[in-house]
XYZ file of C-alpha atoms in Angstrom:
738
model
C -68.197 32.288 6.633
C -64.759 33.090 6.027
C -61.818 32.226 8.000
C -59.217 34.661 8.870
C -55.648 32.942 8.454
C -53.218 34.212 10.977
C -50.580 36.360 9.764
C -47.097 34.246 8.456
C -44.467 33.864 10.985
C -41.727 36.499 10.704
C -37.631 36.043 11.879
C -36.788 37.639 15.116
C -35.634 41.130 15.178
C -31.722 41.237 15.848
C -29.452 44.287 16.474
C -25.756 43.714 15.314
C -22.419 45.051 15.605
C -20.113 43.703 12.739
C -16.467 43.499 12.152
C -15.473 45.101 14.761
C -11.555 45.217 14.977
C -9.643 44.931 18.102
C -6.648 43.483 19.714
C -6.909 41.190 22.744
C -4.550 38.721 24.543
C -7.131 36.411 25.519
C -7.069 34.280 22.270
C -4.792 31.271 23.723
C -2.075 30.596 21.454
C -0.584 32.859 18.644
C 0.604 31.562 15.045
C 3.926 30.332 16.662
C 2.263 28.678 19.470
C 2.781 31.383 22.262
C 0.310 32.136 25.123
C -0.906 35.550 26.063
C 0.340 37.424 23.453
C -1.645 40.441 21.790
C -3.556 39.454 18.526
C -6.069 41.468 16.176
C -9.404 40.178 16.277
C -12.711 40.718 14.384
C -15.482 40.712 16.365
C -19.214 40.037 15.130
C -22.485 40.002 17.533
C -26.112 39.495 16.957
C -28.383 40.125 19.508
C -32.097 39.081 19.288
C -34.093 41.991 20.501
C -37.627 43.064 20.103
C -37.428 46.723 18.277
C -40.753 47.501 18.031
C -41.479 49.761 21.063
C -38.361 51.390 20.295
C -39.389 51.846 16.643
C -42.578 53.700 17.687
C -41.185 55.795 20.972
C -37.806 56.446 19.255
C -36.113 55.863 22.462
C -32.831 54.514 23.019
C -33.939 52.939 26.444
C -36.655 50.653 24.642
C -33.776 48.514 22.822
C -30.367 46.979 23.382
C -28.155 49.667 22.191
C -25.431 49.110 19.663
C -23.385 51.781 21.276
C -23.605 49.909 25.065
C -23.127 46.630 23.203
C -19.705 47.616 21.506
C -18.590 49.198 24.552
C -19.102 46.126 26.711
C -17.278 43.633 23.990
C -14.547 46.312 23.940
C -13.991 45.931 27.597
C -14.036 42.536 27.951
C -11.805 41.716 24.701
C -9.417 44.476 25.421
C -9.030 44.382 29.189
C -5.586 43.294 30.342
C -6.169 40.234 32.705
C -5.082 37.716 30.515
C -4.043 34.393 31.538
C -2.300 31.429 30.082
C -5.996 29.235 30.233
C -7.638 31.719 27.911
C -9.067 30.308 24.425
C -11.397 31.531 21.627
C -13.936 29.642 23.066
C -13.748 31.188 26.619
C -13.216 34.649 25.220
C -16.242 34.197 23.163
C -18.327 32.891 26.247
C -17.390 36.108 28.024
C -18.547 38.300 25.140
C -21.973 36.474 25.362
C -22.127 37.124 29.043
C -21.259 40.869 28.700
C -24.311 41.293 26.186
C -26.552 39.423 28.539
C -25.362 42.102 31.187
C -26.921 45.045 29.373
C -30.296 43.100 28.849
C -30.031 40.918 25.826
C -31.642 37.335 26.125
C -30.312 35.823 22.821
C -26.902 36.430 21.500
C -24.563 35.218 18.938
C -20.827 35.916 18.912
C -18.079 35.171 15.897
C -14.781 36.106 16.849
C -12.198 35.837 13.937
C -8.418 35.801 14.339
C -6.774 36.922 10.877
C -3.120 36.166 12.348
C -4.144 33.045 14.110
C -2.528 30.371 11.235
C 0.244 30.550 8.606
C -1.838 29.039 6.032
C -5.153 30.541 6.357
C -6.982 33.876 6.173
C -8.629 33.571 9.635
C -9.945 31.012 12.231
C -11.803 31.181 15.252
C -14.785 30.315 16.936
C -18.785 31.165 16.790
C -21.046 30.829 19.742
C -24.812 31.430 20.345
C -26.287 31.093 24.002
C -29.910 32.167 24.892
C -30.709 33.578 28.632
C -33.995 33.207 29.987
C -35.825 33.195 33.461
C -38.635 30.532 34.472
C -41.337 31.433 36.506
C -40.337 31.532 40.257
C -36.817 30.364 39.433
C -33.017 32.110 38.581
C -31.957 32.662 35.372
C -30.967 29.958 32.890
C -28.403 29.915 30.081
C -28.617 27.358 27.591
C -26.110 26.766 24.770
C -27.797 26.860 21.362
C -25.088 26.404 19.029
C -21.128 26.328 18.868
C -18.502 25.842 15.903
C -15.348 26.277 15.122
C -14.230 27.517 11.957
C -11.151 27.889 9.420
C -11.570 30.535 6.684
C -9.285 30.655 3.357
C -6.896 28.186 3.995
C -4.523 27.815 1.013
C -3.271 24.587 -0.129
C -2.001 23.197 -3.668
C -3.049 19.761 -5.197
C -3.680 18.113 -8.203
C -7.185 18.694 -9.016
C -9.312 18.846 -12.402
C -9.891 17.238 -15.541
C -7.754 18.947 -17.916
C -4.534 17.458 -18.683
C -2.456 20.453 -17.632
C -4.100 19.984 -14.278
C -3.032 16.492 -13.693
C 0.538 17.530 -14.267
C 0.835 20.693 -11.990
C -0.651 21.452 -8.593
C -3.118 24.433 -8.342
C -4.188 26.479 -5.309
C -7.404 25.407 -3.498
C -9.015 27.672 -0.808
C -10.656 25.420 1.707
C -12.935 26.442 4.431
C -13.736 24.196 7.782
C -16.741 24.642 10.243
C -16.369 21.971 12.848
C -20.085 21.936 14.608
C -20.501 20.879 17.864
C -20.264 21.575 22.007
C -17.020 22.480 23.012
C -15.310 22.728 19.328
C -14.453 26.377 20.147
C -11.432 24.494 22.086
C -10.254 22.309 19.013
C -6.478 22.943 17.873
C -7.384 24.736 14.716
C -3.887 24.991 13.928
C -3.630 21.059 14.100
C -6.886 20.697 11.426
C -5.553 23.347 9.332
C -2.347 21.048 8.760
C -4.072 17.816 8.522
C -6.715 19.456 6.024
C -3.738 20.921 3.967
C -1.967 17.739 3.920
C -4.729 15.705 2.760
C -5.386 18.496 -0.289
C -1.621 18.288 -0.792
C -1.212 14.525 -1.143
C -4.064 13.497 -2.916
C -5.233 14.012 -6.301
C -8.642 14.838 -7.712
C -10.514 15.278 -10.701
C -13.512 17.253 -9.210
C -14.072 19.576 -6.525
C -16.945 17.542 -5.532
C -14.464 14.752 -4.651
C -12.311 17.022 -2.703
C -14.645 18.189 -0.348
C -16.434 14.653 0.287
C -12.825 13.189 1.201
C -12.229 16.196 3.496
C -15.903 15.770 5.015
C -15.059 11.810 5.786
C -11.607 12.725 6.835
C -12.618 15.221 9.611
C -15.860 13.145 10.561
C -14.093 9.751 10.576
C -10.577 10.203 11.050
C -10.810 13.118 13.190
C -14.003 12.009 14.810
C -15.913 15.229 14.500
C -19.590 14.940 14.822
C -20.494 17.536 12.222
C -18.489 19.521 9.605
C -19.279 22.085 6.888
C -16.683 22.197 4.190
C -16.088 24.339 1.221
C -13.310 24.190 -1.338
C -12.722 26.900 -4.078
C -10.546 26.927 -7.042
C -9.447 30.576 -7.667
C -7.617 29.946 -10.903
C -10.346 27.731 -12.495
C -12.362 30.809 -14.355
C -10.589 33.426 -15.956
C -13.290 36.012 -15.084
C -14.793 34.699 -12.186
C -13.485 34.255 -8.521
C -13.588 30.722 -9.297
C -16.258 27.595 -8.818
C -16.589 26.331 -5.269
C -18.665 23.176 -3.656
C -20.099 23.303 -0.092
C -21.406 20.170 1.998
C -21.998 19.360 5.716
C -21.739 16.071 6.815
C -21.595 14.221 10.090
C -20.257 11.062 11.799
C -23.716 9.601 11.453
C -23.757 10.124 7.888
C -20.686 8.174 7.616
C -21.466 5.490 10.145
C -24.620 4.835 7.823
C -22.332 4.633 4.750
C -20.044 2.489 6.479
C -22.185 -0.361 7.597
C -24.619 -0.694 4.565
C -23.429 -3.880 3.346
C -24.812 -5.349 6.712
C -27.942 -5.632 5.105
C -26.738 -7.837 2.657
C -24.604 -10.573 4.084
C -25.247 -12.988 1.405
C -22.598 -10.306 -0.996
C -19.442 -11.206 -1.078
C -16.678 -8.616 0.149
C -13.182 -7.727 -1.057
C -11.017 -7.229 1.910
C -7.098 -7.234 2.027
C -5.373 -8.699 5.015
C -1.870 -7.860 6.220
C 0.323 -10.816 7.580
C 3.376 -10.976 9.602
C 5.471 -13.400 11.548
C 8.698 -13.321 12.952
C 8.795 -16.474 15.736
C 9.095 -20.065 14.620
C 8.956 -21.444 11.161
C 7.607 -17.832 9.773
C 6.921 -18.813 6.242
C 5.034 -21.862 7.178
C 2.865 -19.884 9.841
C 1.554 -17.498 6.981
C 0.773 -20.512 4.701
C -1.019 -22.216 7.583
C -2.838 -18.944 8.026
C -4.344 -19.164 4.800
C -5.500 -22.648 5.058
C -7.078 -21.892 8.408
C -8.840 -18.683 6.799
C -10.167 -21.044 4.192
C -11.640 -23.255 6.620
C -13.743 -20.609 7.963
C -15.290 -19.627 4.333
C -12.940 -16.810 3.586
C -11.840 -17.310 0.079
C -8.209 -16.515 -0.838
C -8.239 -14.405 -4.043
C -4.650 -13.691 -4.138
C -1.237 -13.550 -2.453
C 1.348 -10.605 -2.894
C 5.327 -11.690 -2.718
C 6.879 -12.581 0.715
C 9.177 -9.818 2.160
C 11.357 -10.129 5.156
C 11.855 -6.550 6.883
C 13.500 -5.153 9.974
C 10.750 -4.743 12.716
C 9.323 -1.152 13.271
C 8.467 0.598 16.399
C 10.013 -2.220 19.140
C 13.257 -3.174 17.275
C 14.953 -5.310 19.257
C 13.015 -8.437 18.308
C 13.803 -11.092 14.887
C 12.966 -9.817 11.465
C 9.681 -9.992 10.011
C 8.258 -12.128 7.164
C 5.319 -10.052 5.632
C 2.832 -10.498 3.054
C -0.705 -9.432 1.967
C -3.553 -11.405 0.852
C -6.621 -10.536 -0.707
C -9.941 -12.309 0.363
C -13.624 -12.566 -0.669
C -16.026 -12.737 2.411
C -19.508 -12.469 3.226
C -18.940 -11.755 6.711
C -18.929 -8.125 8.089
C -15.719 -6.375 9.211
C -16.441 -7.499 12.943
C -16.969 -10.794 12.099
C -13.952 -11.161 9.654
C -11.842 -9.231 12.491
C -13.616 -12.552 14.849
C -12.424 -14.734 12.284
C -8.691 -13.429 11.972
C -8.336 -13.244 15.802
C -9.358 -17.088 15.967
C -6.993 -18.147 13.621
C -4.323 -16.045 15.366
C -4.837 -17.483 18.789
C -7.001 -20.626 18.639
C -5.558 -22.450 15.703
C -1.970 -20.859 15.289
C -1.392 -20.312 19.085
C -0.291 -16.551 19.059
C 0.236 -15.060 22.710
C 0.645 -11.260 22.737
C 3.135 -10.136 25.269
C 3.750 -6.777 24.305
C 2.010 -4.360 21.636
C 3.853 -4.568 18.188
C 6.048 -7.365 19.775
C 7.232 -10.580 18.678
C 4.654 -12.825 17.589
C 4.087 -16.158 15.653
C 1.377 -14.823 13.586
C -0.153 -11.343 12.818
C -3.370 -11.037 10.586
C -4.537 -7.185 10.097
C -7.749 -6.100 8.291
C -6.095 -3.348 5.882
C -9.139 -2.598 3.635
C -12.512 -3.848 3.252
C -14.385 -2.799 -0.002
C -14.315 0.889 0.102
C -15.601 1.471 3.462
C -14.370 3.783 6.368
C -15.113 2.398 9.796
C -13.673 3.448 13.175
C -14.853 1.513 16.079
C -12.651 2.755 18.687
C -9.453 0.710 19.685
C -11.630 -2.217 18.071
C -11.260 -1.977 14.484
C -10.063 0.901 12.290
C -10.723 0.593 8.345
C -8.492 1.328 6.307
C -6.067 0.516 8.774
C -4.575 3.424 10.485
C -0.875 3.110 10.067
C -0.563 1.328 6.818
C 0.458 4.026 4.827
C 3.657 4.853 6.874
C 4.709 0.697 6.459
C 6.420 0.052 3.601
C 6.320 -3.698 4.576
C 2.404 -3.332 3.898
C 2.238 -0.634 1.130
C 4.934 -2.538 -1.331
C 3.194 -6.264 -1.186
C -0.348 -4.480 -0.965
C 0.821 -2.493 -4.556
C 1.041 -5.785 -5.897
C -2.353 -7.291 -5.193
C -4.320 -3.397 -5.564
C -2.194 -0.671 -7.456
C -5.213 0.910 -8.368
C -7.306 0.849 -5.444
C -8.395 4.226 -4.459
C -7.820 4.706 -0.396
C -11.331 5.934 0.666
C -10.154 8.650 2.825
C -7.379 10.049 1.096
C -8.811 9.665 -2.649
C -5.454 8.319 -3.841
C -4.453 5.167 -5.170
C -2.112 2.684 -3.219
C 0.344 2.950 -6.258
C 0.472 6.529 -5.467
C 0.774 6.211 -1.815
C 3.660 3.525 -2.213
C 5.424 5.732 -4.860
C 5.125 8.623 -2.020
C 6.497 6.393 0.594
C 9.014 4.884 -1.267
C 10.066 7.475 -4.054
C 11.757 5.500 -7.128
C 15.450 6.277 -7.269
C 15.749 7.611 -4.121
C 14.386 5.339 -1.347
C 16.942 2.765 0.100
C 14.990 -0.198 1.102
C 16.001 -2.753 3.382
C 13.224 -5.113 2.256
C 14.345 -8.793 0.980
C 11.921 -10.998 -1.229
C 11.461 -14.447 0.087
C 10.782 -17.805 -1.509
C 9.794 -20.205 0.999
C 10.889 -23.997 0.939
C 7.999 -26.408 1.944
C 10.508 -28.630 3.518
C 13.515 -27.163 5.017
C 16.965 -28.538 3.789
C 19.077 -28.042 6.740
C 19.583 -24.490 7.574
C 18.018 -23.722 4.359
C 14.067 -22.944 4.847
C 13.851 -20.215 2.378
C 15.456 -18.324 -0.888
C 16.279 -14.646 -0.207
C 16.802 -12.026 -2.827
C 17.282 -8.405 -3.128
C 14.581 -7.703 -6.026
C 14.796 -4.072 -5.280
C 18.304 -2.983 -5.468
C 19.730 -6.244 -6.625
C 22.878 -5.581 -4.653
C 22.492 -6.788 -1.101
C 22.046 -10.749 -1.428
C 24.359 -12.794 -3.762
C 23.334 -14.840 -6.974
C 22.174 -18.355 -6.331
C 23.990 -20.973 -8.476
C 21.632 -23.551 -9.991
C 23.690 -26.467 -11.120
C 22.443 -28.552 -14.209
C 22.268 -32.466 -13.770
C 20.495 -33.946 -16.736
C 19.633 -37.633 -16.421
C 19.147 -38.112 -20.248
C 20.625 -39.413 -23.099
C 20.058 -37.034 -25.725
C 20.539 -33.610 -24.237
C 22.590 -31.106 -26.234
C 25.739 -30.545 -24.290
C 25.755 -33.225 -21.440
C 23.560 -36.206 -22.933
C 24.394 -39.464 -21.453
C 26.948 -38.007 -18.586
C 24.997 -38.705 -15.393
C 23.336 -41.666 -15.927
C 24.774 -43.969 -13.179
C 24.242 -43.420 -9.541
C 28.179 -43.007 -9.243
C 27.993 -40.552 -11.843
C 25.036 -38.846 -10.227
C 26.768 -38.798 -6.894
C 29.987 -37.432 -8.492
C 28.168 -34.485 -10.279
C 26.499 -33.806 -7.084
C 29.358 -33.612 -4.804
C 31.322 -31.388 -7.261
C 28.247 -29.171 -6.979
C 28.117 -28.802 -3.263
C 32.009 -28.124 -3.271
C 31.363 -25.333 -5.385
C 28.670 -23.756 -3.415
C 25.702 -24.563 -5.660
C 22.409 -23.617 -4.077
C 20.335 -25.658 -6.384
C 20.657 -28.927 -8.534
C 18.032 -28.826 -11.261
C 17.302 -32.289 -12.355
C 15.626 -33.073 -16.219
C 14.727 -36.119 -17.583
C 13.611 -34.818 -20.645
C 16.074 -33.222 -23.497
C 14.399 -29.571 -24.629
C 16.985 -30.050 -27.719
C 14.978 -29.138 -30.864
C 15.974 -32.218 -32.503
C 15.365 -34.791 -29.461
C 12.345 -36.975 -29.327
C 10.039 -36.429 -26.389
C 9.980 -39.675 -24.424
C 6.812 -38.951 -22.376
C 5.924 -38.316 -18.814
C 6.232 -42.347 -17.714
C 9.900 -42.636 -19.275
C 10.802 -39.188 -17.529
C 9.741 -40.110 -14.304
C 11.771 -43.571 -14.529
C 14.897 -41.138 -15.420
C 14.562 -38.645 -12.723
C 12.762 -40.163 -9.619
C 15.994 -42.514 -8.946
C 17.938 -39.581 -9.020
C 16.146 -37.398 -6.813
C 15.734 -40.419 -4.116
C 19.549 -41.157 -4.653
C 20.679 -37.415 -3.290
C 17.855 -37.384 -0.586
C 19.278 -40.883 0.430
C 22.850 -39.077 1.450
C 22.883 -36.890 4.359
C 25.754 -34.809 2.682
C 23.129 -33.297 0.205
C 20.581 -32.182 2.938
C 21.691 -28.617 2.901
C 20.819 -28.433 -1.194
C 17.481 -27.934 -2.837
C 16.456 -29.922 -5.762
C 14.447 -28.880 -8.511
C 12.570 -31.087 -11.086
C 13.025 -29.613 -14.605
C 9.742 -30.843 -16.482
C 6.584 -29.471 -17.979
C 4.559 -32.453 -17.175
C 2.264 -31.932 -14.112
C 2.570 -35.814 -13.184
C 6.330 -35.878 -13.493
C 6.466 -32.729 -11.259
C 3.969 -34.211 -8.548
C 6.162 -37.246 -8.419
C 9.367 -35.397 -8.332
C 8.199 -33.538 -5.205
C 6.786 -36.197 -3.570
C 10.193 -38.163 -4.039
C 12.139 -35.268 -2.180
C 12.179 -32.316 -4.802
C 11.559 -28.682 -3.584
C 11.312 -26.796 -6.651
C 9.250 -27.002 -10.009
C 11.097 -25.740 -13.131
C 8.379 -25.130 -15.974
C 10.138 -24.370 -19.396
C 6.697 -23.603 -20.549
C 4.719 -22.046 -17.815
C 2.163 -24.164 -17.749
C 1.460 -24.010 -21.519
C 2.380 -27.609 -22.321
C 0.639 -29.244 -19.606
C -2.910 -27.471 -18.621
C -2.568 -29.350 -15.370
C 0.724 -28.062 -14.427
C -0.386 -24.802 -12.770
C -2.994 -26.322 -10.674
C -0.721 -28.904 -9.474
C 1.912 -26.602 -8.739
C -0.600 -24.588 -6.730
C -1.555 -27.918 -4.748
C 1.818 -28.921 -4.155
C 2.671 -25.357 -2.981
C 6.261 -25.323 -3.885
C 8.221 -22.519 -5.538
C 7.328 -22.688 -9.185
C 9.921 -21.335 -12.152
C 7.646 -20.103 -14.938
C 9.732 -19.620 -18.147
C 8.884 -18.197 -21.424
C 8.490 -20.146 -24.485
C 6.548 -20.539 -27.511
C 5.411 -23.918 -28.938
C 7.314 -27.256 -27.975
C 10.965 -27.824 -28.099
C 10.604 -29.197 -31.542
C 8.575 -26.591 -32.769
C 9.835 -22.992 -31.027
C 12.599 -22.407 -33.724
C 10.190 -21.371 -35.912
C 8.071 -19.327 -33.552
C 10.779 -16.220 -33.240
C 8.780 -13.725 -34.722
C 7.512 -10.756 -32.415
C 5.733 -7.639 -33.041
C 7.377 -4.843 -34.327
C 10.847 -6.949 -34.048
C 10.469 -6.095 -30.117
C 11.393 -9.389 -28.480
C 11.632 -7.623 -24.821
C 8.628 -6.292 -25.030
C 6.907 -9.720 -26.453
C 8.496 -11.693 -23.940
C 7.251 -9.265 -21.196
C 3.609 -9.130 -22.474
C 3.466 -13.064 -22.924
C 5.224 -13.744 -19.550
C 2.715 -11.398 -17.662
C 0.332 -13.211 -19.176
C 1.441 -16.271 -17.565
C 1.957 -15.015 -14.355
C -1.896 -13.705 -14.401
C -2.680 -17.568 -15.463
C -0.541 -18.761 -12.443
C -2.340 -16.552 -10.077
C -5.709 -17.735 -11.219
C -4.578 -21.193 -10.832
C -3.824 -20.377 -7.261
C 0.023 -20.272 -7.019
C 0.776 -17.930 -4.513
C 3.010 -15.043 -5.910
C 5.855 -15.884 -3.033
C 6.138 -19.059 -4.694
C 6.824 -17.491 -8.311
C 10.464 -17.010 -10.159
C 10.718 -15.664 -13.486
C 12.671 -16.838 -16.438
C 12.719 -15.029 -19.776
C 14.014 -18.376 -21.811
C 17.532 -17.501 -23.498
C 17.390 -20.090 -26.470
C 13.888 -21.041 -26.188
C 12.034 -19.085 -29.508
C 14.758 -16.555 -29.825
C 17.375 -16.102 -32.112
C 21.264 -15.046 -32.009
C 20.229 -11.469 -31.764
C 16.828 -11.753 -29.763
C 18.723 -13.465 -26.458
C 21.552 -10.588 -26.988
C 18.880 -7.929 -26.816
C 17.433 -9.792 -23.425
C 20.764 -9.611 -22.067
C 21.130 -5.942 -22.994
C 17.658 -4.993 -21.495
C 17.387 -7.173 -18.743
C 17.258 -4.546 -16.032
C 14.471 -2.942 -18.075
C 12.548 -6.601 -18.518
C 12.991 -7.322 -14.714
C 11.190 -3.939 -14.159
C 8.665 -3.378 -17.109
C 5.521 -4.900 -15.739
C 3.459 -4.674 -12.685
C 3.088 -8.630 -12.446
C 6.705 -8.720 -12.313
C 6.996 -6.620 -8.895
C 8.677 -8.423 -6.041
C 9.542 -11.697 -8.365
C 13.030 -13.177 -8.586
C 14.575 -13.935 -12.114
C 16.704 -17.091 -13.329
C 18.472 -16.770 -16.405
C 20.195 -19.880 -18.169
C 22.557 -19.008 -20.986
C 24.807 -22.099 -20.295
C 26.581 -23.570 -23.404
C 23.546 -22.374 -25.161
C 23.497 -22.189 -29.127
C 23.895 -18.675 -29.408
C 26.935 -18.599 -27.558
C 28.156 -21.353 -29.696
C 27.664 -19.178 -32.932
C 29.212 -16.386 -31.743
C 32.350 -18.331 -30.709
C 32.210 -20.912 -33.228
C 33.079 -23.632 -30.351
C 31.085 -27.115 -29.137
C 29.036 -26.793 -26.214
C 31.547 -28.159 -23.506
C 34.057 -25.189 -24.785
C 31.726 -22.581 -24.297
C 32.515 -21.948 -20.517
C 34.188 -18.588 -21.376
C 31.492 -17.152 -23.391
C 28.950 -18.658 -20.689
C 30.728 -16.643 -18.519
C 30.426 -13.366 -20.317
C 26.715 -13.995 -20.548
C 26.147 -14.433 -16.864
C 28.075 -11.545 -16.249
C 25.371 -9.646 -17.974
C 22.662 -11.432 -16.145
C 24.116 -10.448 -13.228
C 24.312 -6.799 -14.282
C 20.910 -6.844 -15.290
C 19.246 -8.231 -12.509
C 19.268 -11.994 -12.253
C 19.052 -13.600 -8.917
C 19.576 -17.344 -10.021
C 21.798 -18.552 -12.719
C 21.394 -22.069 -14.387
C 24.875 -23.498 -15.435
C 26.503 -26.706 -16.256
C 30.037 -25.742 -15.589
C 29.626 -25.085 -11.717
C 33.324 -24.402 -10.746
C 34.189 -22.087 -13.458
C 30.972 -20.118 -13.429
C 31.103 -20.229 -9.666
C 34.519 -17.818 -9.879
C 32.350 -15.778 -12.479
C 29.752 -15.110 -9.700
C 32.622 -14.320 -7.165
C 33.745 -11.499 -9.409
C 30.497 -10.187 -10.808
C 28.582 -10.215 -7.330
C 31.441 -7.804 -6.168
C 30.908 -5.615 -9.240
C 27.187 -5.328 -9.778
C 25.804 -6.826 -6.480
C 27.680 -4.716 -4.141
C 25.876 -1.814 -2.138
C 28.930 0.233 -3.249
C 27.313 0.212 -6.665
C 24.443 2.244 -5.343
C 26.210 5.146 -5.161
C 28.000 4.535 -8.362
C 24.200 4.829 -10.002
C 23.494 7.919 -8.188
C 26.477 9.642 -9.971
C 25.086 8.312 -13.280
């Protein structure tokens, strides 16, 4: 017995009117945002209507006649009853209703306005409705489909893999469909501007990356339920219109993407947190926040420099200290949010009085892996305002310069350069090195590491309590000698006294850490016992971890390690544990062997010092030293000959900004009485004041923030003049002229 198969389902019959060009004053706002103005409109209409009977009878009355449909459309579109409340969606609804009025039951209408947008070929709305009459009831109209669209949006962006495509922007033609109820009332002009901005600010290698980024932006940032995005490169293929990619995505798609990490909470995720404080002991609160985060199982992987900045938004409040930290966590974003809010409120006592107002501590989740998450006003990742804030982008660019923003598909470094163009942007951020134990009014060292003009050069006075230092050995042995020298330093405006118990003279003998402690501890305790020295900082000049620890516990504030942790493997971890400012100096070998280690690759001492010192910064970070506790020193006279020392002074401005590792870090230089000055002048160490002054001026011109000297009174005069020449805001105008 054979089985008769039913005939296949066929698509419904459709009658259409295509590209009917009319003019209307019912299209809402025109190109210049004016209401009620006449605009051209192209109408496409599709009507589902069975034509079987008309096809057999050949009678117009048996179908929806296209002529009648056209007249109905024209009557609605061109009638002169425009009001300010007309929108493209409302007009499309009236056109559909006119088609229902002539017997149609399923109608789709597309209204395209070619003069609607400045940068696009057209924009408009498409709606589909179905009308039917249930048995024994009144007619019912059902919304079947609706979308707003933008066609031929012309923007210029970096897109392509070829070298020439990475240099010059090329045209990209974008189309966008926004699907969903009431999308016809969307402000397509705003959407077009936003889409064009994304294209023109970002950098892509493929069209695929571009359309994915745009779809993500529209679904996540603009919160549209469903979008179709098409992008075309009209100049990519010589004898073709151009390659194009089209995708359709939904908010649900990105919600799934954003929460897939929840399926495996054992995996550690990388997040970046913004930190800020403008009340109380600001730096201490930022450090306390890190400790509290670690108590909650959030591992601190790195910190940025600390910056002082003027308040944004609410300007009548104290200046902020800001930083960024990189963390690892197994928490979900919402769990991490709960943890940081617990730190703010319960651990550190934040009380929020007004939005963006004064606060003792503020912790924000900036980034979390590469996800995009929008949960109303509760949580937004990436942080919505981060790209407009220098106090966020500058420290974030130190920790994650190559991180690609998941919405814009642009690196953090590129965003930072866009916000703060090098050579053009005038920043008011200051690098802050906090002092753990405030000394009178001094609870931080502040430096202008960006422009090197807005803060004075700090004067570090050398106090060697050694019998064999090359220029002042035996001068400061007795308590009276130490007090007399310290009083002279204070009288001549020294900020820091650097106490050393071991000579780095190549001819000296290493006494060992025990002898070094016997020399420096009495001097530190002596100064701390006298109230007149409460307002001055003390640094300990040592490369031994045990000496550094003993000195800090006795009242010193800063560790000054001439080897940057190379001569004692415990030094960097000890400095991290003590959580105090640490000076990392470039040196090779030991004080006894360094004079033989002056060979640098390609005879380029500046590049060699930069590479080796950058490695020490990375080692310090790996050991747990916070970036905001780091100060760098190129090590004049250490493993460098005369010409190499002079090269560093000549090219100091280049060296200071030559590596990403150096961003935001202050520099200290110590040319005082050095051997290269003696060889150039032929003078003995204590007669090298003038030569030292010349070298100090070069240091200041090159961007040094601290100078370490023996002759405080005389070099203080040099600073008074050199700062007014080189570290004066007026010098910025001179640089622009050059």
